[in-house]
Every structure is written in structure tokens, then in C-alpha cells.
Amino acid sequence: MKRLIAPSILSANFGNLAKDIEMINNSDADWIHVDVMDGVFVPNISFGFPIIKYVKKLAKKPLDVHLMIVQPEKYITRFKEVGADILTVHLEASPHLHRTIQAIKSQNMKAGVVLNPHSNVSLLEDILPDLDLVLLMSVNPGYGGQSFIENTYDKLEQLAKLKAKRNPNLLIEIDGGVDLSNASTLFNKGANVLVAGNTVFSSDDPANTIQLLKSK
Ligand code: DX5
Ligand code: ZN
């Protein structure tokens, strides 16, 4: 089973972003996780198109763009233009999710849906066959460095069962509070992609931490 690591640049050093992207390029990381926050859907603002364009210029790995914004369907083409390879939208921000997913795929990006901690996995049952990816938030979105919500394990088990029934090729991604103590349980319960911000960028040797997470 696939085991991928996606370091989140939300915790990178924006005073020298090129250095952190280079570290990711030379590490065992598989994707670069890019958190876009609008200050409306979540109580924080991160960064937008110019930064993503810059990251894309330097990146040797796919950009996994996580939209924490209202009306994400308005900006699908723009995110494609600045270099998104995978685009994920929140269920909670997408009343016409099916249409939005088709629009992402029509731009030749992988399409994913994100669930906040309170949203039940069963809400995805009908859309699951259309998805490349489901991202389970294991913290409330908005900030890096928060503690992992334990209920995520139950949600992951439910989603793994649904995946077996409805879409065996689906990738399951976990985002928030991932560290060296929970990575192996998450992989063993069916996670394919682990996002890690604080754990990677606050460590003394980020590339080594990526390798350790991956080998869990
Ligand atoms: C939170 C973001 C996460 C965040 C994860 O809203 O979606 O991607 O960067 O950070 P850590 O790994 O520090 O919890
Ligand atoms: Zn994220």
C-alpha cells in the first residue's frame, strides 16, 4: 500500500522559502502540501497565488493544494495556472461538490475532498467513486502545530471500509497533528498520505524527520 509524506509549507521559513523547498526536493517527501486560507472559511489567512507560483518554480514534487476558502469553485483555473497538481476542497464549503470535482478533473488535476473533524465520513458515500483523494482533518483547520484529534482513528477505519467497497484506488490523506508517535498507527489503519508541518519544520533535521515518518 502507498505510504506518502507531504510536508506542509505553512510551517516553513517564509524568509527563506527556497531553502525549505530545496530540502523537500532532496528528501524522501512525495508531495508538497500547500495550505490556502482565506480568513473567512477559517480564522486565519495564509498566502495566495504569487507564493504558490514561486513554490512551483522551485518544486520537483507535485503540489498538493488544500483550499480552506469559501467558494473554491471560483478559482479552479487560477490554481491550475499557478501549478497545483492535486486540488482539495472542503465538503463544508462546497454545496455543489459533484460539479466542483468534475471541474477540477477537467483541468487535469487530481481531485480531493476534505472533511472537517465534525463531518461524518458517510457524507462522502455517493461522491467517493468520483474522487482521487479524501483528506481527513485531524485538527480544526486554520493553524499548524495543533494536537491530533483521536476520533480521527475511527473515521479513518470507516473511510477505509468505504474505500474497499466504493473506490479501491482512492488515496486517504490525514492532516493535522501528525507526528512520529501516531504515524505508524495511521498508516496501519489505512492512511496513504500523511501531512506534517510542525513535526518536520520544528525538528533539527527536517529531511531525516521526513524519512522517519515515511518508514513508520
Ligand atoms: C491546518 C493545515 C495543515 C497544517 C498541518 O489547517 O491544513 O496542513 O499545516 O500542520 P501540523 O502538521 O503542524 O499540524
Ligand atoms: Zn492542510
Short mmCIF file of C-alpha atoms and ligand atoms in Angstrom, two decimals:
data_model
loop_
_atom_site.label_atom_id
_atom_site.label_comp_id
_atom_site.label_asym_id
_atom_site.label_seq_id
_atom_site.Cartn_x
_atom_site.Cartn_y
_atom_site.Cartn_z
CA MET A 1 0.00 0.00 0.00
CA LYS A 2 1.12 3.51 -0.81
CA ARG A 3 2.76 5.47 2.02
CA LEU A 4 3.43 9.07 1.11
CA ILE A 5 4.62 12.09 3.10
CA ALA A 6 3.54 15.63 2.28
CA PRO A 7 5.38 18.29 4.31
CA SER A 8 3.20 21.37 4.85
CA ILE A 9 4.98 24.60 3.96
CA LEU A 10 2.65 26.50 6.31
CA SER A 11 5.35 25.82 8.92
CA ALA A 12 8.28 26.64 6.61
CA ASN A 13 10.50 29.71 6.94
CA PHE A 14 8.98 32.30 4.59
CA GLY A 15 12.11 34.42 4.98
CA ASN A 16 13.96 31.74 3.05
CA LEU A 17 11.33 29.59 1.42
CA ALA A 18 13.70 28.49 -1.36
CA LYS A 19 15.88 26.72 1.20
CA ASP A 20 12.96 24.75 2.62
CA ILE A 21 11.70 23.78 -0.84
CA GLU A 22 15.18 22.57 -1.70
CA MET A 23 15.23 20.49 1.49
CA ILE A 24 11.90 18.91 0.43
CA ASN A 25 13.21 18.33 -3.12
CA ASN A 26 16.22 16.45 -1.74
CA SER A 27 14.25 14.48 0.86
CA ASP A 28 12.05 11.37 0.76
CA ALA A 29 8.93 13.58 0.68
CA ASP A 30 6.44 12.72 -2.05
CA TRP A 31 4.26 15.82 -2.29
CA ILE A 32 4.43 19.43 -1.10
CA HIS A 33 1.33 20.35 0.93
CA VAL A 34 0.18 23.92 0.29
CA ASP A 35 -2.41 25.39 2.69
CA VAL A 36 -4.54 28.23 1.32
CA MET A 37 -6.63 30.07 3.96
CA ASP A 38 -8.95 32.99 3.29
CA GLY A 39 -9.80 34.33 6.76
CA VAL A 40 -13.49 33.51 6.12
CA PHE A 41 -13.78 29.74 5.95
CA VAL A 42 -11.08 29.51 8.63
CA PRO A 43 -9.97 32.12 11.17
CA ASN A 44 -6.56 32.66 9.56
CA ILE A 45 -5.08 33.95 6.30
CA SER A 46 -2.06 32.21 4.78
CA PHE A 47 -0.93 33.02 1.24
CA GLY A 48 -2.20 33.07 -2.33
CA PHE A 49 -1.30 32.78 -5.99
CA PRO A 50 2.12 34.55 -6.17
CA ILE A 51 3.61 32.37 -3.44
CA ILE A 52 2.26 29.17 -5.00
CA LYS A 53 3.67 30.20 -8.38
CA TYR A 54 7.07 30.74 -6.78
CA VAL A 55 6.94 27.38 -4.97
CA LYS A 56 6.02 25.67 -8.25
CA LYS A 57 9.05 27.18 -9.97
CA LEU A 58 11.36 25.56 -7.41
CA ALA A 59 9.47 22.35 -6.63
CA LYS A 60 10.47 18.98 -8.01
CA LYS A 61 7.46 17.26 -6.41
CA PRO A 62 3.71 17.60 -7.01
CA LEU A 63 1.88 20.45 -5.26
CA ASP A 64 -0.96 19.21 -3.07
CA VAL A 65 -3.08 22.33 -2.66
CA HIS A 66 -5.54 22.32 0.26
CA LEU A 67 -8.15 25.06 -0.14
CA MET A 68 -9.56 26.37 3.14
CA ILE A 69 -11.62 29.00 1.36
CA VAL A 70 -15.29 29.70 0.65
CA GLN A 71 -16.49 29.25 -2.92
CA PRO A 72 -13.43 27.26 -4.03
CA GLU A 73 -15.12 26.57 -7.39
CA LYS A 74 -14.42 30.18 -8.43
CA TYR A 75 -10.65 29.71 -8.52
CA ILE A 76 -10.05 26.25 -10.01
CA THR A 77 -8.48 27.55 -13.23
CA ARG A 78 -6.29 30.02 -11.31
CA PHE A 79 -4.90 27.27 -9.08
CA LYS A 80 -4.16 25.16 -12.13
CA GLU A 81 -2.33 28.09 -13.74
CA VAL A 82 -0.07 28.64 -10.73
CA GLY A 83 0.86 24.96 -10.60
CA ALA A 84 -1.48 22.87 -8.47
CA ASP A 85 -1.28 19.15 -9.28
CA ILE A 86 -3.77 17.98 -6.66
CA LEU A 87 -6.61 20.26 -5.55
CA THR A 88 -8.71 19.54 -2.47
CA VAL A 89 -11.85 21.41 -1.44
CA HIS A 90 -13.79 21.21 1.81
CA LEU A 91 -17.14 19.44 1.82
CA GLU A 92 -18.31 22.15 4.23
CA ALA A 93 -17.53 24.88 1.66
CA SER A 94 -18.99 23.13 -1.39
CA PRO A 95 -22.78 22.90 -1.83
CA HIS A 96 -22.29 21.61 -5.40
CA LEU A 97 -19.46 19.25 -4.69
CA HIS A 98 -20.06 16.93 -7.65
CA ARG A 99 -19.83 19.81 -10.11
CA THR A 100 -16.72 21.19 -8.41
CA ILE A 101 -14.96 17.81 -8.51
CA GLN A 102 -15.71 17.40 -12.22
CA ALA A 103 -14.37 20.93 -12.86
CA ILE A 104 -11.10 20.12 -11.06
CA LYS A 105 -10.66 16.91 -13.07
CA SER A 106 -11.41 18.69 -16.33
CA GLN A 107 -8.34 20.84 -15.63
CA ASN A 108 -6.22 17.66 -15.37
CA MET A 109 -5.67 17.91 -11.66
CA LYS A 110 -6.29 15.17 -9.11
CA ALA A 111 -9.45 15.97 -7.17
CA GLY A 112 -9.98 15.56 -3.46
CA VAL A 113 -12.50 16.35 -0.74
CA VAL A 114 -11.58 17.42 2.77
CA LEU A 115 -13.70 16.66 5.86
CA ASN A 116 -13.56 18.79 8.98
CA PRO A 117 -13.37 16.87 12.28
CA HIS A 118 -17.15 17.14 12.83
CA SER A 119 -18.22 15.87 9.40
CA ASN A 120 -19.17 12.22 9.15
CA VAL A 121 -17.40 10.01 6.61
CA SER A 122 -20.77 8.64 5.41
CA LEU A 123 -21.45 12.03 3.78
CA LEU A 124 -18.92 11.01 1.12
CA GLU A 125 -20.56 7.74 0.14
CA ASP A 126 -22.13 8.97 -3.11
CA ILE A 127 -19.21 11.09 -4.31
CA LEU A 128 -16.49 8.57 -3.43
CA PRO A 129 -16.27 6.85 -6.86
CA ASP A 130 -15.50 10.26 -8.43
CA LEU A 131 -12.62 11.13 -6.12
CA ASP A 132 -8.87 10.60 -6.34
CA LEU A 133 -8.37 11.56 -2.72
CA VAL A 134 -10.09 12.15 0.62
CA LEU A 135 -8.35 14.26 3.22
CA LEU A 136 -9.45 13.82 6.83
CA MET A 137 -8.70 16.84 9.02
CA SER A 138 -7.30 15.60 12.31
CA VAL A 139 -7.33 19.14 13.78
CA ASN A 140 -9.69 22.05 13.18
CA PRO A 141 -8.25 23.76 10.11
CA GLY A 142 -6.61 27.16 10.41
CA TYR A 143 -3.29 26.69 12.18
CA GLY A 144 -0.25 24.45 12.23
CA GLY A 145 1.09 22.89 15.41
CA GLN A 146 -2.23 21.76 16.97
CA SER A 147 -2.85 18.45 18.76
CA PHE A 148 -4.17 15.43 16.91
CA ILE A 149 -7.88 14.65 17.50
CA GLU A 150 -8.13 10.98 18.50
CA ASN A 151 -11.57 10.42 16.93
CA THR A 152 -9.77 10.56 13.57
CA TYR A 153 -8.77 6.90 14.02
CA ASP A 154 -12.44 5.81 13.96
CA LYS A 155 -13.13 7.98 10.94
CA LEU A 156 -10.12 6.53 9.16
CA GLU A 157 -11.35 2.97 9.79
CA GLN A 158 -14.81 3.86 8.46
CA LEU A 159 -13.33 5.50 5.40
CA ALA A 160 -11.02 2.54 4.71
CA LYS A 161 -14.10 0.27 4.67
CA LEU A 162 -15.99 2.61 2.36
CA LYS A 163 -12.95 2.80 0.09
CA ALA A 164 -12.81 -1.01 -0.21
CA LYS A 165 -16.48 -1.03 -1.24
CA ARG A 166 -16.71 2.03 -3.49
CA ASN A 167 -13.26 3.08 -4.76
CA PRO A 168 -10.22 0.87 -4.04
CA ASN A 169 -7.89 3.32 -5.82
CA LEU A 170 -8.77 6.20 -3.52
CA LEU A 171 -5.93 7.81 -1.57
CA ILE A 172 -6.61 8.67 2.08
CA GLU A 173 -4.71 11.64 3.47
CA ILE A 174 -4.50 12.78 7.11
CA ASP A 175 -3.76 16.40 8.01
CA GLY A 176 -3.07 17.95 11.40
CA GLY A 177 -1.03 16.95 14.43
CA VAL A 178 0.77 14.11 12.64
CA ASP A 179 4.00 13.19 14.42
CA LEU A 180 6.41 10.32 14.97
CA SER A 181 4.15 8.81 17.65
CA ASN A 182 0.97 8.45 15.56
CA ALA A 183 2.30 7.98 12.01
CA SER A 184 2.56 4.20 12.12
CA THR A 185 -0.96 3.74 13.56
CA LEU A 186 -2.32 6.00 10.83
CA PHE A 187 -0.55 4.07 8.07
CA ASN A 188 -1.66 0.75 9.57
CA LYS A 189 -5.28 1.85 9.72
CA GLY A 190 -5.26 2.71 6.01
CA ALA A 191 -3.81 6.20 5.57
CA ASN A 192 -1.82 6.62 2.33
CA VAL A 193 -0.61 10.19 2.71
CA LEU A 194 0.45 11.95 5.91
CA VAL A 195 0.75 15.74 6.00
CA ALA A 196 3.26 17.07 8.51
CA GLY A 197 4.06 20.71 9.18
CA ASN A 198 5.27 21.37 12.68
CA THR A 199 6.79 17.90 13.14
CA VAL A 200 9.02 18.39 10.09
CA PHE A 201 9.93 22.06 10.27
CA SER A 202 10.48 22.35 14.01
CA SER A 203 12.85 19.38 14.05
CA ASP A 204 16.63 19.75 13.99
CA ASP A 205 16.91 17.65 10.86
CA PRO A 206 13.73 18.05 8.75
CA ALA A 207 14.86 15.71 5.95
CA ASN A 208 15.61 12.99 8.47
CA THR A 209 12.23 13.52 10.15
CA ILE A 210 10.53 13.05 6.76
CA GLN A 211 12.42 9.80 6.32
CA LEU A 212 11.47 8.65 9.82
CA LEU A 213 7.78 9.44 9.24
CA LYS A 214 7.84 7.54 5.98
CA SER A 215 9.45 4.44 7.42
CA LYS A 216 6.88 4.19 10.25
C1 DX5 B 1 -4.12 23.15 9.15
C2 DX5 B 1 -3.47 22.81 7.85
C3 DX5 B 1 -2.42 21.79 7.97
C4 DX5 B 1 -1.24 22.22 8.81
C5 DX5 B 1 -0.71 20.98 9.48
O1 DX5 B 1 -5.22 23.95 8.93
O2 DX5 B 1 -4.41 22.30 6.94
O3 DX5 B 1 -1.96 21.35 6.71
O4 DX5 B 1 -0.22 22.85 8.07
O5 DX5 B 1 0.21 21.37 10.39
P1 DX5 B 1 0.72 20.44 11.58
O6 DX5 B 1 1.32 19.23 10.94
O7 DX5 B 1 1.70 21.32 12.25
O8 DX5 B 1 -0.48 20.10 12.44
ZN ZN B 2 -3.62 21.28 5.08
#
